[in-house]
Amino acid sequence: MEFEKEMRLKLKNLPDHKEVKEKLKPLRHLISHGLLETTSSKTFKTLIDLLLKKELINLPTIKKKYLIPELKKEKEILSKKKKEFEALKKSAGKWIEKNFSEDKLKELWEKHQSWLPRRDMLYKNKTSLQKIAADTLARFKLIKD
């Protein structure tokens, strides 16, 4: 799957959360859960390199420089292509349900074998991993194209 392949490449040097000092966990969380799937490999690398330096960081500054502009761009695209996005979410939802049970997604996520449900922080309430994965694929496809 193109999405998984691309995310593995972007996140290949990201250390396991157990290997990251407590003060740097917010940066690791931003990289693994916050950055858009369509964020450039260069940005992922820059932020992972910052994390690996193990120096104190200013998270609000990093968000302002790397995350906020991407979120604005994504929001614009999703609002302009709302009907297409809804159709993609429906199609992706059917594919996810057919190929991944909730338990299977949870297992893959916990073993770091899938990045499909990664942006769980977008959801205010408890949301199924299948829905998060379907929305992720739909956003990736819509914004990538």
PDB file of C-alpha atoms in Angstrom:
ATOM      1  CA  MET A   1       0.000   0.000   0.000  1.00  0.00           C
ATOM      2  CA  GLU A   2       1.398   3.366  -1.063  1.00  0.00           C
ATOM      3  CA  PHE A   3       0.402   5.079   2.176  1.00  0.00           C
ATOM      4  CA  GLU A   4       2.164   2.595   4.467  1.00  0.00           C
ATOM      5  CA  LYS A   5       5.266   2.539   2.287  1.00  0.00           C
ATOM      6  CA  GLU A   6       5.538   6.324   2.290  1.00  0.00           C
ATOM      7  CA  MET A   7       4.945   6.621   6.041  1.00  0.00           C
ATOM      8  CA  ARG A   8       7.549   3.942   6.811  1.00  0.00           C
ATOM      9  CA  LEU A   9      10.100   5.900   4.783  1.00  0.00           C
ATOM     10  CA  LYS A  10       9.208   9.200   6.448  1.00  0.00           C
ATOM     11  CA  LEU A  11       9.316   7.730   9.952  1.00  0.00           C
ATOM     12  CA  LYS A  12      12.138   5.217   9.536  1.00  0.00           C
ATOM     13  CA  ASN A  13      14.523   6.965  11.961  1.00  0.00           C
ATOM     14  CA  LEU A  14      11.914   7.868  14.553  1.00  0.00           C
ATOM     15  CA  PRO A  15      12.979   6.325  17.865  1.00  0.00           C
ATOM     16  CA  ASP A  16      10.523   4.220  19.841  1.00  0.00           C
ATOM     17  CA  HIS A  17       8.643   6.259  22.437  1.00  0.00           C
ATOM     18  CA  LYS A  18      10.359   4.227  25.183  1.00  0.00           C
ATOM     19  CA  GLU A  19      13.743   5.511  23.984  1.00  0.00           C
ATOM     20  CA  VAL A  20      12.775   9.193  24.160  1.00  0.00           C
ATOM     21  CA  LYS A  21      13.364  11.327  27.247  1.00  0.00           C
ATOM     22  CA  GLU A  22      10.218  12.604  28.925  1.00  0.00           C
ATOM     23  CA  LYS A  23      10.900  16.237  27.999  1.00  0.00           C
ATOM     24  CA  LEU A  24      11.079  15.303  24.291  1.00  0.00           C
ATOM     25  CA  LYS A  25       7.976  13.092  24.174  1.00  0.00           C
ATOM     26  CA  PRO A  26       5.736  15.965  23.003  1.00  0.00           C
ATOM     27  CA  LEU A  27       7.964  16.407  19.938  1.00  0.00           C
ATOM     28  CA  ARG A  28       7.942  12.678  19.236  1.00  0.00           C
ATOM     29  CA  HIS A  29       4.153  12.674  19.589  1.00  0.00           C
ATOM     30  CA  LEU A  30       3.891  15.588  17.163  1.00  0.00           C
ATOM     31  CA  ILE A  31       6.010  13.722  14.614  1.00  0.00           C
ATOM     32  CA  SER A  32       4.248  10.380  14.947  1.00  0.00           C
ATOM     33  CA  HIS A  33       0.658  11.587  15.490  1.00  0.00           C
ATOM     34  CA  GLY A  34       0.414  15.215  14.451  1.00  0.00           C
ATOM     35  CA  LEU A  35       2.180  15.861  11.177  1.00  0.00           C
ATOM     36  CA  LEU A  36       0.036  15.395   8.126  1.00  0.00           C
ATOM     37  CA  GLU A  37       0.547  12.289   6.046  1.00  0.00           C
ATOM     38  CA  THR A  38       1.370  14.550   3.120  1.00  0.00           C
ATOM     39  CA  THR A  39       4.013  16.546   4.990  1.00  0.00           C
ATOM     40  CA  SER A  40       7.275  16.395   3.076  1.00  0.00           C
ATOM     41  CA  SER A  41       9.919  13.795   3.869  1.00  0.00           C
ATOM     42  CA  LYS A  42      12.313  16.692   4.402  1.00  0.00           C
ATOM     43  CA  THR A  43      10.156  18.099   7.224  1.00  0.00           C
ATOM     44  CA  PHE A  44       9.834  14.683   8.860  1.00  0.00           C
ATOM     45  CA  LYS A  45      13.618  14.282   8.653  1.00  0.00           C
ATOM     46  CA  THR A  46      14.257  17.761  10.070  1.00  0.00           C
ATOM     47  CA  LEU A  47      12.038  17.134  13.077  1.00  0.00           C
ATOM     48  CA  ILE A  48      13.353  13.614  13.680  1.00  0.00           C
ATOM     49  CA  ASP A  49      16.901  15.002  13.561  1.00  0.00           C
ATOM     50  CA  LEU A  50      15.900  17.601  16.167  1.00  0.00           C
ATOM     51  CA  LEU A  51      14.498  14.831  18.336  1.00  0.00           C
ATOM     52  CA  LEU A  52      17.652  12.741  17.988  1.00  0.00           C
ATOM     53  CA  LYS A  53      19.822  15.656  19.139  1.00  0.00           C
ATOM     54  CA  LYS A  54      18.091  15.292  22.516  1.00  0.00           C
ATOM     55  CA  GLU A  55      18.175  19.025  23.141  1.00  0.00           C
ATOM     56  CA  LEU A  56      15.375  21.015  24.714  1.00  0.00           C
ATOM     57  CA  ILE A  57      12.976  22.290  22.073  1.00  0.00           C
ATOM     58  CA  ASN A  58      10.348  25.014  21.855  1.00  0.00           C
ATOM     59  CA  LEU A  59       7.290  23.037  20.775  1.00  0.00           C
ATOM     60  CA  PRO A  60       5.023  26.041  20.071  1.00  0.00           C
ATOM     61  CA  THR A  61       7.660  27.460  17.708  1.00  0.00           C
ATOM     62  CA  ILE A  62       8.021  24.111  15.948  1.00  0.00           C
ATOM     63  CA  LYS A  63       4.247  23.791  15.577  1.00  0.00           C
ATOM     64  CA  LYS A  64       4.006  27.327  14.227  1.00  0.00           C
ATOM     65  CA  LYS A  65       6.731  26.698  11.658  1.00  0.00           C
ATOM     66  CA  TYR A  66       5.977  23.124  10.580  1.00  0.00           C
ATOM     67  CA  LEU A  67       2.456  22.076  11.592  1.00  0.00           C
ATOM     68  CA  ILE A  68       0.152  25.109  11.432  1.00  0.00           C
ATOM     69  CA  PRO A  69       0.829  25.992   7.758  1.00  0.00           C
ATOM     70  CA  GLU A  70       0.240  22.358   6.749  1.00  0.00           C
ATOM     71  CA  LEU A  71      -3.016  22.197   8.732  1.00  0.00           C
ATOM     72  CA  LYS A  72      -4.261  25.395   7.081  1.00  0.00           C
ATOM     73  CA  LYS A  73      -3.452  24.026   3.637  1.00  0.00           C
ATOM     74  CA  GLU A  74      -5.185  20.730   4.439  1.00  0.00           C
ATOM     75  CA  LYS A  75      -8.285  22.516   5.759  1.00  0.00           C
ATOM     76  CA  GLU A  76      -8.536  24.595   2.579  1.00  0.00           C
ATOM     77  CA  ILE A  77      -8.242  21.546   0.340  1.00  0.00           C
ATOM     78  CA  LEU A  78     -10.764  19.539   2.363  1.00  0.00           C
ATOM     79  CA  SER A  79     -13.291  22.375   2.353  1.00  0.00           C
ATOM     80  CA  LYS A  80     -12.896  22.941  -1.400  1.00  0.00           C
ATOM     81  CA  LYS A  81     -13.255  19.236  -2.153  1.00  0.00           C
ATOM     82  CA  LYS A  82     -15.823  18.343   0.508  1.00  0.00           C
ATOM     83  CA  LYS A  83     -17.972  16.051  -1.683  1.00  0.00           C
ATOM     84  CA  GLU A  84     -14.959  14.212  -3.043  1.00  0.00           C
ATOM     85  CA  PHE A  85     -13.573  13.822   0.486  1.00  0.00           C
ATOM     86  CA  GLU A  86     -16.848  12.364   1.764  1.00  0.00           C
ATOM     87  CA  ALA A  87     -16.942   9.891  -1.133  1.00  0.00           C
ATOM     88  CA  LEU A  88     -13.328   8.881  -0.508  1.00  0.00           C
ATOM     89  CA  LYS A  89     -14.022   8.391   3.222  1.00  0.00           C
ATOM     90  CA  LYS A  90     -16.968   6.127   2.401  1.00  0.00           C
ATOM     91  CA  SER A  91     -14.930   4.078  -0.080  1.00  0.00           C
ATOM     92  CA  ALA A  92     -11.917   3.876   2.249  1.00  0.00           C
ATOM     93  CA  GLY A  93     -14.210   2.892   5.125  1.00  0.00           C
ATOM     94  CA  LYS A  94     -15.536  -0.076   3.154  1.00  0.00           C
ATOM     95  CA  TRP A  95     -12.009  -1.138   2.206  1.00  0.00           C
ATOM     96  CA  ILE A  96     -10.747  -0.830   5.799  1.00  0.00           C
ATOM     97  CA  GLU A  97     -13.710  -2.811   7.191  1.00  0.00           C
ATOM     98  CA  LYS A  98     -13.129  -5.540   4.613  1.00  0.00           C
ATOM     99  CA  ASN A  99      -9.378  -5.786   5.265  1.00  0.00           C
ATOM    100  CA  PHE A 100      -8.859  -4.822   8.925  1.00  0.00           C
ATOM    101  CA  SER A 101     -10.906  -5.607  11.998  1.00  0.00           C
ATOM    102  CA  GLU A 102     -10.711  -3.127  14.865  1.00  0.00           C
ATOM    103  CA  ASP A 103      -8.616  -5.657  16.816  1.00  0.00           C
ATOM    104  CA  LYS A 104      -6.248  -6.237  13.891  1.00  0.00           C
ATOM    105  CA  LEU A 105      -5.688  -2.493  13.457  1.00  0.00           C
ATOM    106  CA  LYS A 106      -5.042  -2.138  17.176  1.00  0.00           C
ATOM    107  CA  GLU A 107      -2.527  -4.986  17.079  1.00  0.00           C
ATOM    108  CA  LEU A 108      -0.717  -3.553  14.037  1.00  0.00           C
ATOM    109  CA  TRP A 109      -0.701  -0.073  15.595  1.00  0.00           C
ATOM    110  CA  GLU A 110       0.710  -1.298  18.901  1.00  0.00           C
ATOM    111  CA  LYS A 111       3.442  -3.260  17.115  1.00  0.00           C
ATOM    112  CA  HIS A 112       4.243  -0.207  14.939  1.00  0.00           C
ATOM    113  CA  GLN A 113       3.376  -2.214  11.835  1.00  0.00           C
ATOM    114  CA  SER A 114       0.748   0.196  10.565  1.00  0.00           C
ATOM    115  CA  TRP A 115       0.485   3.963  10.476  1.00  0.00           C
ATOM    116  CA  LEU A 116      -3.145   4.015   9.336  1.00  0.00           C
ATOM    117  CA  PRO A 117      -4.714   5.244  12.592  1.00  0.00           C
ATOM    118  CA  ARG A 118      -1.889   7.686  13.426  1.00  0.00           C
ATOM    119  CA  ARG A 119      -3.687  11.037  13.582  1.00  0.00           C
ATOM    120  CA  ASP A 120      -6.005  10.055  16.417  1.00  0.00           C
ATOM    121  CA  MET A 121      -5.549  13.471  18.034  1.00  0.00           C
ATOM    122  CA  LEU A 122      -7.926  14.961  15.444  1.00  0.00           C
ATOM    123  CA  TYR A 123     -10.865  13.322  17.194  1.00  0.00           C
ATOM    124  CA  LYS A 124     -12.324  14.756  20.391  1.00  0.00           C
ATOM    125  CA  ASN A 125     -14.241  11.632  21.400  1.00  0.00           C
ATOM    126  CA  LYS A 126     -13.261   7.975  21.411  1.00  0.00           C
ATOM    127  CA  THR A 127     -13.270   7.045  17.748  1.00  0.00           C
ATOM    128  CA  SER A 128     -12.759   3.622  16.231  1.00  0.00           C
ATOM    129  CA  LEU A 129      -9.396   2.886  14.676  1.00  0.00           C
ATOM    130  CA  GLN A 130     -11.251   1.794  11.529  1.00  0.00           C
ATOM    131  CA  LYS A 131     -12.784   5.270  11.150  1.00  0.00           C
ATOM    132  CA  ILE A 132      -9.469   6.988  11.844  1.00  0.00           C
ATOM    133  CA  ALA A 133      -7.752   4.722   9.293  1.00  0.00           C
ATOM    134  CA  ALA A 134     -10.433   5.350   6.649  1.00  0.00           C
ATOM    135  CA  ASP A 135     -10.273   9.125   7.176  1.00  0.00           C
ATOM    136  CA  THR A 136      -6.476   8.966   7.009  1.00  0.00           C
ATOM    137  CA  LEU A 137      -6.518   7.150   3.674  1.00  0.00           C
ATOM    138  CA  ALA A 138      -9.114   9.548   2.273  1.00  0.00           C
ATOM    139  CA  ARG A 139      -7.094  12.632   3.317  1.00  0.00           C
ATOM    140  CA  PHE A 140      -3.900  11.110   1.954  1.00  0.00           C
ATOM    141  CA  LYS A 141      -5.468  10.307  -1.420  1.00  0.00           C
ATOM    142  CA  LEU A 142      -7.267  13.630  -1.778  1.00  0.00           C
ATOM    143  CA  ILE A 143      -4.331  15.833  -0.791  1.00  0.00           C
ATOM    144  CA  LYS A 144      -1.682  13.726  -2.540  1.00  0.00           C
ATOM    145  CA  ASP A 145      -3.486  13.983  -5.890  1.00  0.00           C
TER     146      ASP A 145
END
